[in-house]
PDB file of C-alpha atoms in Angstrom:
ATOM      1  CA  MET A   1       0.110   0.078  -0.091  1.00  0.00           C
ATOM      2  CA  THR A   2       2.640   2.316   1.086  1.00  0.00           C
ATOM      3  CA  PHE A   3       4.307   1.679  -2.788  1.00  0.00           C
ATOM      4  CA  VAL A   4       0.835   2.336  -4.250  1.00  0.00           C
ATOM      5  CA  LEU A   5       0.336   5.847  -2.300  1.00  0.00           C
ATOM      6  CA  SER A   6       4.039   7.218  -3.040  1.00  0.00           C
ATOM      7  CA  LYS A   7       3.413   6.620  -6.824  1.00  0.00           C
ATOM      8  CA  LEU A   8       0.064   8.333  -6.895  1.00  0.00           C
ATOM      9  CA  PHE A   9       1.485  11.435  -4.604  1.00  0.00           C
ATOM     10  CA  TRP A  10       4.111  11.825  -6.838  1.00  0.00           C
ATOM     11  CA  ALA A  11       1.941  11.497 -10.074  1.00  0.00           C
ATOM     12  CA  VAL A  12       0.152  14.752  -8.364  1.00  0.00           C
ATOM     13  CA  VAL A  13       3.787  16.633  -7.043  1.00  0.00           C
ATOM     14  CA  GLN A  14       6.281  16.114  -9.739  1.00  0.00           C
ATOM     15  CA  PRO A  15       6.816  19.579 -11.287  1.00  0.00           C
ATOM     16  CA  ALA A  16       5.394  18.854 -14.722  1.00  0.00           C
ATOM     17  CA  ASN A  17       2.261  17.660 -13.442  1.00  0.00           C
ATOM     18  CA  PHE A  18       1.775  20.045 -10.365  1.00  0.00           C
ATOM     19  CA  LEU A  19       2.056  22.876 -13.065  1.00  0.00           C
ATOM     20  CA  LEU A  20      -0.291  21.329 -15.455  1.00  0.00           C
ATOM     21  CA  LEU A  21      -2.991  20.824 -12.403  1.00  0.00           C
ATOM     22  CA  ALA A  22      -2.383  24.326 -11.383  1.00  0.00           C
ATOM     23  CA  LEU A  23      -3.150  25.592 -14.846  1.00  0.00           C
ATOM     24  CA  VAL A  24      -6.351  23.488 -15.190  1.00  0.00           C
ATOM     25  CA  ALA A  25      -7.258  24.826 -11.588  1.00  0.00           C
ATOM     26  CA  GLY A  26      -6.287  28.439 -12.762  1.00  0.00           C
ATOM     27  CA  LEU A  27      -8.594  28.296 -15.983  1.00  0.00           C
ATOM     28  CA  ALA A  28     -11.369  26.547 -14.247  1.00  0.00           C
ATOM     29  CA  VAL A  29     -11.779  29.104 -11.214  1.00  0.00           C
ATOM     30  CA  ARG A  30     -10.852  32.113 -13.390  1.00  0.00           C
ATOM     31  CA  VAL A  31     -14.621  32.957 -14.319  1.00  0.00           C
ATOM     32  CA  ARG A  32     -16.184  32.838 -11.137  1.00  0.00           C
ATOM     33  CA  TYR A  33     -12.749  33.848  -9.212  1.00  0.00           C
ATOM     34  CA  PRO A  34     -10.946  35.987 -11.885  1.00  0.00           C
ATOM     35  CA  ARG A  35      -8.231  36.817  -9.170  1.00  0.00           C
ATOM     36  CA  ALA A  36      -7.259  33.791  -8.117  1.00  0.00           C
ATOM     37  CA  GLY A  37      -7.423  32.377 -11.746  1.00  0.00           C
ATOM     38  CA  ARG A  38      -5.420  34.750 -12.777  1.00  0.00           C
ATOM     39  CA  ALA A  39      -2.712  34.176  -9.721  1.00  0.00           C
ATOM     40  CA  LEU A  40      -2.853  30.550 -10.624  1.00  0.00           C
ATOM     41  CA  ILE A  41      -1.824  30.997 -14.457  1.00  0.00           C
ATOM     42  CA  GLY A  42       0.332  33.864 -13.795  1.00  0.00           C
ATOM     43  CA  PHE A  43       2.391  31.598 -11.101  1.00  0.00           C
ATOM     44  CA  VAL A  44       2.120  28.455 -13.609  1.00  0.00           C
ATOM     45  CA  LEU A  45       3.668  30.877 -16.580  1.00  0.00           C
ATOM     46  CA  VAL A  46       6.550  32.152 -14.218  1.00  0.00           C
ATOM     47  CA  ALA A  47       7.292  28.903 -12.903  1.00  0.00           C
ATOM     48  CA  CYS A  48       7.883  27.480 -16.429  1.00  0.00           C
ATOM     49  CA  PHE A  49      10.136  30.254 -17.677  1.00  0.00           C
ATOM     50  CA  ALA A  50      12.295  30.032 -14.415  1.00  0.00           C
ATOM     51  CA  ILE A  51      12.570  26.085 -15.162  1.00  0.00           C
ATOM     52  CA  ALA A  52      13.430  26.534 -18.997  1.00  0.00           C
ATOM     53  CA  SER A  53      15.864  29.731 -18.496  1.00  0.00           C
ATOM     54  CA  LEU A  54      17.492  29.911 -14.986  1.00  0.00           C
ATOM     55  CA  PRO A  55      19.593  26.773 -13.690  1.00  0.00           C
ATOM     56  CA  VAL A  56      16.653  25.931 -11.233  1.00  0.00           C
ATOM     57  CA  GLY A  57      17.379  22.038 -11.363  1.00  0.00           C
ATOM     58  CA  GLN A  58      20.791  22.467 -11.002  1.00  0.00           C
ATOM     59  CA  LEU A  59      20.752  24.645  -7.934  1.00  0.00           C
ATOM     60  CA  LEU A  60      18.438  21.891  -6.394  1.00  0.00           C
ATOM     61  CA  SER A  61      20.510  19.112  -7.522  1.00  0.00           C
ATOM     62  CA  ARG A  62      24.161  20.544  -6.532  1.00  0.00           C
ATOM     63  CA  PRO A  63      23.645  19.520  -2.586  1.00  0.00           C
ATOM     64  CA  LEU A  64      22.699  16.132  -3.591  1.00  0.00           C
ATOM     65  CA  GLU A  65      25.379  15.443  -6.366  1.00  0.00           C
ATOM     66  CA  ASP A  66      28.339  17.126  -3.922  1.00  0.00           C
ATOM     67  CA  ARG A  67      27.272  15.071  -1.163  1.00  0.00           C
ATOM     68  CA  PHE A  68      29.540  12.175  -1.920  1.00  0.00           C
ATOM     69  CA  PRO A  69      32.322  12.488  -4.001  1.00  0.00           C
ATOM     70  CA  ILE A  70      33.891  10.231  -6.484  1.00  0.00           C
ATOM     71  CA  PRO A  71      35.749   7.677  -3.956  1.00  0.00           C
ATOM     72  CA  SER A  72      39.259   6.532  -4.489  1.00  0.00           C
ATOM     73  CA  LEU A  73      38.734   2.428  -4.267  1.00  0.00           C
ATOM     74  CA  PRO A  74      40.661   0.169  -2.254  1.00  0.00           C
ATOM     75  CA  PRO A  75      43.010  -2.145  -4.496  1.00  0.00           C
ATOM     76  CA  ARG A  76      40.458  -5.060  -3.448  1.00  0.00           C
ATOM     77  CA  ILE A  77      36.469  -4.716  -4.171  1.00  0.00           C
ATOM     78  CA  ASP A  78      34.550  -7.800  -3.115  1.00  0.00           C
ATOM     79  CA  GLY A  79      31.409  -6.555  -5.342  1.00  0.00           C
ATOM     80  CA  ILE A  80      29.757  -4.208  -7.165  1.00  0.00           C
ATOM     81  CA  VAL A  81      25.976  -3.358  -6.589  1.00  0.00           C
ATOM     82  CA  VAL A  82      24.091  -1.698  -9.480  1.00  0.00           C
ATOM     83  CA  ALA A  83      21.230   0.369  -8.374  1.00  0.00           C
ATOM     84  CA  GLY A  84      18.466  -0.259 -11.038  1.00  0.00           C
ATOM     85  CA  GLY A  85      17.049   2.487 -12.983  1.00  0.00           C
ATOM     86  CA  SER A  86      19.397   2.567 -16.313  1.00  0.00           C
ATOM     87  CA  LEU A  87      16.874   0.204 -18.450  1.00  0.00           C
ATOM     88  CA  VAL A  88      13.260   0.643 -19.295  1.00  0.00           C
ATOM     89  CA  PRO A  89      11.679  -2.673 -19.358  1.00  0.00           C
ATOM     90  CA  ASP A  90       8.454  -2.456 -21.254  1.00  0.00           C
ATOM     91  CA  VAL A  91      10.418  -0.343 -23.994  1.00  0.00           C
ATOM     92  CA  SER A  92      12.764  -3.689 -24.097  1.00  0.00           C
ATOM     93  CA  ALA A  93      10.271  -6.232 -24.213  1.00  0.00           C
ATOM     94  CA  ALA A  94       8.196  -4.559 -26.916  1.00  0.00           C
ATOM     95  CA  HIS A  95      11.670  -4.172 -29.208  1.00  0.00           C
ATOM     96  CA  GLY A  96      13.451  -7.439 -27.992  1.00  0.00           C
ATOM     97  CA  ALA A  97      16.598  -5.738 -27.013  1.00  0.00           C
ATOM     98  CA  PRO A  98      17.535  -3.687 -23.705  1.00  0.00           C
ATOM     99  CA  ALA A  99      16.709  -0.379 -24.024  1.00  0.00           C
ATOM    100  CA  LEU A 100      18.591   2.364 -21.875  1.00  0.00           C
ATOM    101  CA  GLY A 101      17.082   5.247 -19.970  1.00  0.00           C
ATOM    102  CA  ASP A 102      18.527   8.276 -18.593  1.00  0.00           C
ATOM    103  CA  ALA A 103      20.465   6.433 -16.051  1.00  0.00           C
ATOM    104  CA  ALA A 104      22.536   4.326 -18.707  1.00  0.00           C
ATOM    105  CA  GLU A 105      26.070   5.603 -16.693  1.00  0.00           C
ATOM    106  CA  ARG A 106      25.347   2.995 -13.873  1.00  0.00           C
ATOM    107  CA  ILE A 107      25.523   0.342 -16.556  1.00  0.00           C
ATOM    108  CA  THR A 108      28.591   1.723 -18.241  1.00  0.00           C
ATOM    109  CA  THR A 109      30.524   2.734 -14.986  1.00  0.00           C
ATOM    110  CA  ALA A 110      29.621  -1.141 -13.557  1.00  0.00           C
ATOM    111  CA  VAL A 111      31.120  -2.518 -16.702  1.00  0.00           C
ATOM    112  CA  ALA A 112      34.300  -0.091 -16.135  1.00  0.00           C
ATOM    113  CA  LEU A 113      34.677  -1.549 -12.535  1.00  0.00           C
ATOM    114  CA  SER A 114      34.213  -4.715 -13.379  1.00  0.00           C
ATOM    115  CA  ARG A 115      37.216  -4.760 -15.651  1.00  0.00           C
ATOM    116  CA  ARG A 116      39.071  -3.268 -13.280  1.00  0.00           C
ATOM    117  CA  TYR A 117      38.261  -5.837 -10.464  1.00  0.00           C
ATOM    118  CA  PRO A 118      38.170  -9.173 -12.134  1.00  0.00           C
ATOM    119  CA  GLY A 119      37.212 -10.856  -9.029  1.00  0.00           C
ATOM    120  CA  ALA A 120      34.400  -8.648  -8.107  1.00  0.00           C
ATOM    121  CA  ARG A 121      31.012  -9.764  -8.206  1.00  0.00           C
ATOM    122  CA  ILE A 122      28.420  -7.859  -9.969  1.00  0.00           C
ATOM    123  CA  VAL A 123      24.798  -7.338  -8.743  1.00  0.00           C
ATOM    124  CA  TYR A 124      21.983  -5.847 -10.445  1.00  0.00           C
ATOM    125  CA  SER A 125      19.200  -4.731  -8.473  1.00  0.00           C
ATOM    126  CA  GLY A 126      16.149  -3.511  -9.888  1.00  0.00           C
ATOM    127  CA  GLY A 127      12.573  -4.709 -10.880  1.00  0.00           C
ATOM    128  CA  SER A 128       9.777  -2.418 -11.959  1.00  0.00           C
ATOM    129  CA  ALA A 129       8.738   0.986 -10.703  1.00  0.00           C
ATOM    130  CA  GLU A 130       5.281   0.826 -12.201  1.00  0.00           C
ATOM    131  CA  VAL A 131       2.214   0.531 -10.617  1.00  0.00           C
ATOM    132  CA  VAL A 132       0.362  -0.661 -13.822  1.00  0.00           C
ATOM    133  CA  GLY A 133       2.406  -2.195 -16.275  1.00  0.00           C
ATOM    134  CA  ARG A 134       3.080  -5.257 -18.450  1.00  0.00           C
ATOM    135  CA  GLY A 135       5.009  -7.038 -15.545  1.00  0.00           C
ATOM    136  CA  GLU A 136       8.086  -6.691 -17.417  1.00  0.00           C
ATOM    137  CA  THR A 137      11.031  -5.970 -14.985  1.00  0.00           C
ATOM    138  CA  GLU A 138      14.926  -4.369 -15.426  1.00  0.00           C
ATOM    139  CA  GLY A 139      16.851  -7.336 -13.875  1.00  0.00           C
ATOM    140  CA  PRO A 140      16.260  -9.922 -17.190  1.00  0.00           C
ATOM    141  CA  TRP A 141      17.452  -7.132 -19.298  1.00  0.00           C
ATOM    142  CA  ALA A 142      20.192  -6.262 -17.541  1.00  0.00           C
ATOM    143  CA  ARG A 143      21.420  -9.617 -17.482  1.00  0.00           C
ATOM    144  CA  VAL A 144      21.314  -9.519 -21.474  1.00  0.00           C
ATOM    145  CA  LEU A 145      22.999  -6.249 -21.735  1.00  0.00           C
ATOM    146  CA  LEU A 146      25.950  -7.023 -19.230  1.00  0.00           C
ATOM    147  CA  ILE A 147      26.872 -10.127 -20.842  1.00  0.00           C
ATOM    148  CA  ASP A 148      26.530  -8.692 -24.113  1.00  0.00           C
ATOM    149  CA  LEU A 149      29.187  -6.035 -22.991  1.00  0.00           C
ATOM    150  CA  GLY A 150      31.523  -8.675 -21.603  1.00  0.00           C
ATOM    151  CA  VAL A 151      30.495  -9.609 -18.153  1.00  0.00           C
ATOM    152  CA  ASP A 152      31.113 -13.070 -17.240  1.00  0.00           C
ATOM    153  CA  PRO A 153      27.670 -14.428 -16.283  1.00  0.00           C
ATOM    154  CA  GLU A 154      29.216 -16.293 -13.673  1.00  0.00           C
ATOM    155  CA  ARG A 155      29.844 -13.040 -12.082  1.00  0.00           C
ATOM    156  CA  LEU A 156      26.391 -11.871 -12.097  1.00  0.00           C
ATOM    157  CA  THR A 157      23.624 -12.179  -9.686  1.00  0.00           C
ATOM    158  CA  ILE A 158      19.974 -10.301 -10.472  1.00  0.00           C
ATOM    159  CA  GLU A 159      17.794  -9.217  -8.475  1.00  0.00           C
ATOM    160  CA  ALA A 160      14.337  -8.338 -10.104  1.00  0.00           C
ATOM    161  CA  GLY A 161      11.804  -8.033  -7.221  1.00  0.00           C
ATOM    162  CA  SER A 162      12.552  -4.730  -5.964  1.00  0.00           C
ATOM    163  CA  ARG A 163      10.350  -1.487  -6.977  1.00  0.00           C
ATOM    164  CA  ASN A 164      11.944   1.039  -5.209  1.00  0.00           C
ATOM    165  CA  THR A 165      15.450   2.202  -3.229  1.00  0.00           C
ATOM    166  CA  TRP A 166      14.139   0.735   0.312  1.00  0.00           C
ATOM    167  CA  GLU A 167      13.571  -2.467  -1.794  1.00  0.00           C
ATOM    168  CA  ASN A 168      17.097  -2.132  -3.298  1.00  0.00           C
ATOM    169  CA  ALA A 169      18.719  -2.343  -0.202  1.00  0.00           C
ATOM    170  CA  VAL A 170      16.267  -4.967   1.555  1.00  0.00           C
ATOM    171  CA  PHE A 171      16.316  -7.462  -1.034  1.00  0.00           C
ATOM    172  CA  THR A 172      19.595  -7.540  -2.480  1.00  0.00           C
ATOM    173  CA  GLU A 173      21.022  -7.705   0.993  1.00  0.00           C
ATOM    174  CA  ARG A 174      18.956 -10.594   1.692  1.00  0.00           C
ATOM    175  CA  LEU A 175      20.383 -12.051  -1.736  1.00  0.00           C
ATOM    176  CA  VAL A 176      24.348 -11.622  -1.266  1.00  0.00           C
ATOM    177  CA  ARG A 177      24.294 -11.748   2.460  1.00  0.00           C
ATOM    178  CA  PRO A 178      27.868  -9.639   2.912  1.00  0.00           C
ATOM    179  CA  ARG A 179      30.393 -10.779   5.148  1.00  0.00           C
ATOM    180  CA  PRO A 180      31.842  -8.149   7.429  1.00  0.00           C
ATOM    181  CA  GLY A 181      35.214  -6.893   6.062  1.00  0.00           C
ATOM    182  CA  GLU A 182      34.020  -7.339   2.826  1.00  0.00           C
ATOM    183  CA  SER A 183      34.220  -3.963   0.413  1.00  0.00           C
ATOM    184  CA  TRP A 184      31.374  -3.434  -1.540  1.00  0.00           C
ATOM    185  CA  VAL A 185      30.784  -0.764  -4.286  1.00  0.00           C
ATOM    186  CA  LEU A 186      27.357   0.856  -4.718  1.00  0.00           C
ATOM    187  CA  ILE A 187      26.799   2.879  -8.314  1.00  0.00           C
ATOM    188  CA  THR A 188      23.719   4.937  -8.645  1.00  0.00           C
ATOM    189  CA  SER A 189      23.032   8.598 -10.096  1.00  0.00           C
ATOM    190  CA  ALA A 190      24.586  11.174  -7.731  1.00  0.00           C
ATOM    191  CA  THR A 191      21.420  12.555  -7.145  1.00  0.00           C
ATOM    192  CA  HIS A 192      20.118   9.591  -5.622  1.00  0.00           C
ATOM    193  CA  THR A 193      23.213   8.524  -3.847  1.00  0.00           C
ATOM    194  CA  PRO A 194      22.386   9.947  -0.350  1.00  0.00           C
ATOM    195  CA  ARG A 195      18.881   8.361  -0.179  1.00  0.00           C
ATOM    196  CA  ALA A 196      20.216   4.971  -1.571  1.00  0.00           C
ATOM    197  CA  VAL A 197      23.319   5.061   0.963  1.00  0.00           C
ATOM    198  CA  GLY A 198      21.294   5.596   3.533  1.00  0.00           C
ATOM    199  CA  CYS A 199      18.819   2.966   2.836  1.00  0.00           C
ATOM    200  CA  PHE A 200      21.847   0.450   2.655  1.00  0.00           C
ATOM    201  CA  ARG A 201      23.183   1.821   5.875  1.00  0.00           C
ATOM    202  CA  MET A 202      19.677   1.030   7.676  1.00  0.00           C
ATOM    203  CA  VAL A 203      19.724  -2.861   6.504  1.00  0.00           C
ATOM    204  CA  GLY A 204      23.217  -2.964   8.164  1.00  0.00           C
ATOM    205  CA  TRP A 205      25.645  -2.666   5.007  1.00  0.00           C
ATOM    206  CA  ASP A 206      28.269   0.011   5.081  1.00  0.00           C
ATOM    207  CA  VAL A 207      28.501   0.463   1.112  1.00  0.00           C
ATOM    208  CA  ILE A 208      31.178   2.342  -0.789  1.00  0.00           C
ATOM    209  CA  PRO A 209      29.016   5.059  -2.696  1.00  0.00           C
ATOM    210  CA  TYR A 210      30.047   5.466  -6.330  1.00  0.00           C
ATOM    211  CA  PRO A 211      27.946   8.467  -7.517  1.00  0.00           C
ATOM    212  CA  VAL A 212      27.535   8.582 -11.584  1.00  0.00           C
ATOM    213  CA  ASP A 213      25.193  10.494 -13.803  1.00  0.00           C
ATOM    214  CA  TYR A 214      25.854  14.070 -12.889  1.00  0.00           C
ATOM    215  CA  HIS A 215      23.839  16.868 -14.080  1.00  0.00           C
ATOM    216  CA  THR A 216      24.998  20.033 -12.828  1.00  0.00           C
ATOM    217  CA  GLN A 217      28.241  22.370 -14.279  1.00  0.00           C
ATOM    218  CA  GLU A 218      29.949  25.080 -13.198  1.00  0.00           C
ATOM    219  CA  PRO A 219      29.475  27.856 -13.190  1.00  0.00           C
ATOM    220  CA  MET A 220      25.951  27.442 -13.084  1.00  0.00           C
ATOM    221  CA  ILE A 221      24.449  30.446 -15.356  1.00  0.00           C
ATOM    222  CA  TRP A 222      21.983  30.683 -17.605  1.00  0.00           C
ATOM    223  CA  THR A 223      22.762  28.506 -20.739  1.00  0.00           C
ATOM    224  CA  GLY A 224      19.469  28.675 -22.958  1.00  0.00           C
ATOM    225  CA  PHE A 225      15.888  28.162 -23.120  1.00  0.00           C
ATOM    226  CA  ASP A 226      14.911  24.658 -23.264  1.00  0.00           C
ATOM    227  CA  LEU A 227      11.937  23.486 -20.894  1.00  0.00           C
ATOM    228  CA  ARG A 228      12.500  19.686 -21.529  1.00  0.00           C
ATOM    229  CA  ALA A 229      15.773  19.839 -20.024  1.00  0.00           C
ATOM    230  CA  GLY A 230      14.908  22.285 -17.251  1.00  0.00           C
ATOM    231  CA  PHE A 231      12.128  19.743 -16.128  1.00  0.00           C
ATOM    232  CA  ASP A 232      14.358  16.685 -16.378  1.00  0.00           C
ATOM    233  CA  VAL A 233      16.717  17.895 -14.093  1.00  0.00           C
ATOM    234  CA  THR A 234      14.295  19.852 -11.684  1.00  0.00           C
ATOM    235  CA  THR A 235      11.969  16.756 -11.499  1.00  0.00           C
ATOM    236  CA  ALA A 236      14.972  14.090 -10.228  1.00  0.00           C
ATOM    237  CA  ALA A 237      15.832  16.673  -7.660  1.00  0.00           C
ATOM    238  CA  VAL A 238      12.831  17.147  -6.404  1.00  0.00           C
ATOM    239  CA  GLN A 239      11.845  13.710  -6.451  1.00  0.00           C
ATOM    240  CA  GLU A 240      14.799  13.172  -4.468  1.00  0.00           C
ATOM    241  CA  TRP A 241      14.389  15.911  -1.667  1.00  0.00           C
ATOM    242  CA  ILE A 242      10.849  14.845  -1.302  1.00  0.00           C
ATOM    243  CA  GLY A 243      12.307  10.912  -1.045  1.00  0.00           C
ATOM    244  CA  LEU A 244      14.745  11.800   1.332  1.00  0.00           C
ATOM    245  CA  VAL A 245      11.732  13.462   3.459  1.00  0.00           C
ATOM    246  CA  ALA A 246       9.400  10.570   3.191  1.00  0.00           C
ATOM    247  CA  TYR A 247      12.106   7.614   3.847  1.00  0.00           C
ATOM    248  CA  ARG A 248      13.299   9.393   7.089  1.00  0.00           C
ATOM    249  CA  LEU A 249       9.933   9.460   8.159  1.00  0.00           C
ATOM    250  CA  LEU A 250       9.306   6.255   7.582  1.00  0.00           C
ATOM    251  CA  GLY A 251      12.451   4.754   9.334  1.00  0.00           C
ATOM    252  CA  ARG A 252      14.441   4.059   6.192  1.00  0.00           C
ATOM    253  CA  THR A 253      17.005   6.009   6.261  1.00  0.00           C
ATOM    254  CA  PRO A 254      19.235   7.093   9.330  1.00  0.00           C
ATOM    255  CA  ALA A 255      19.382  10.724   8.510  1.00  0.00           C
ATOM    256  CA  LEU A 256      17.396  13.083   6.736  1.00  0.00           C
ATOM    257  CA  PHE A 257      20.471  13.846   4.760  1.00  0.00           C
ATOM    258  CA  PRO A 258      22.970  10.930   4.771  1.00  0.00           C
ATOM    259  CA  GLY A 259      26.660  11.931   4.460  1.00  0.00           C
ATOM    260  CA  PRO A 260      30.087  10.562   4.131  1.00  0.00           C
ATOM    261  CA  ASN A 261      29.713  10.382   8.005  1.00  0.00           C
ATOM    262  CA  PRO A 262      27.909   7.176   8.683  1.00  0.00           C
ATOM    263  CA  ASP A 263      26.885   8.670  12.035  1.00  0.00           C
ATOM    264  CA  ARG A 264      25.090  11.752  10.357  1.00  0.00           C
TER     265      ARG A 264
END
């Protein structure tokens, strides 16, 4: 039930949907309440202009992306966990081939590290985040893609039941059963890293975070007028900030904003 409610809540509050609903509300009430209607419509127009032309998404993303630096890895790594989100399972199934999404760097970085550490296990943790769908999951397609990219099948473990970050941590820990003293790397998008690390710590697994898929740049200045790109970055950041608050309230992370210090 929590999973379904979270998806319904996010369907309403994600920036594009929220602004569309605000626009519809403004148009609906402007006949009877002209001032309120104009205010809502004006708010939507200003918000869209700001997202398209100002570094709104980058300002929201920067604290998330800077929370964990890319680590200097030790000489030995026992395993690599790749958080799901790289593939689009329904599109993959429709065309009979792995279809990568916006977080493809999770896969490419895993392959690179697998070559650097030939003895490390590779675990892909990703099911389906869809409430209604065809039942396709990321895991099988991740296996196909990773093998095609040269990863030895004997090194691969696929966890295809998780639907969100919390289940990534819980299901993967149960599947892998990491031993004390082992070194495991967790690869995920930089904005997602604080929440993911918090979940893994909550199940007693102190992973080495390896953030990828960065979106911020220096300096954060006006770079053009692109509403779609602005919404993409802003939506990812808003989702993570809301997720951090929700997961803390649900007891799924040990801190509101997990950082490099495990005690904070």
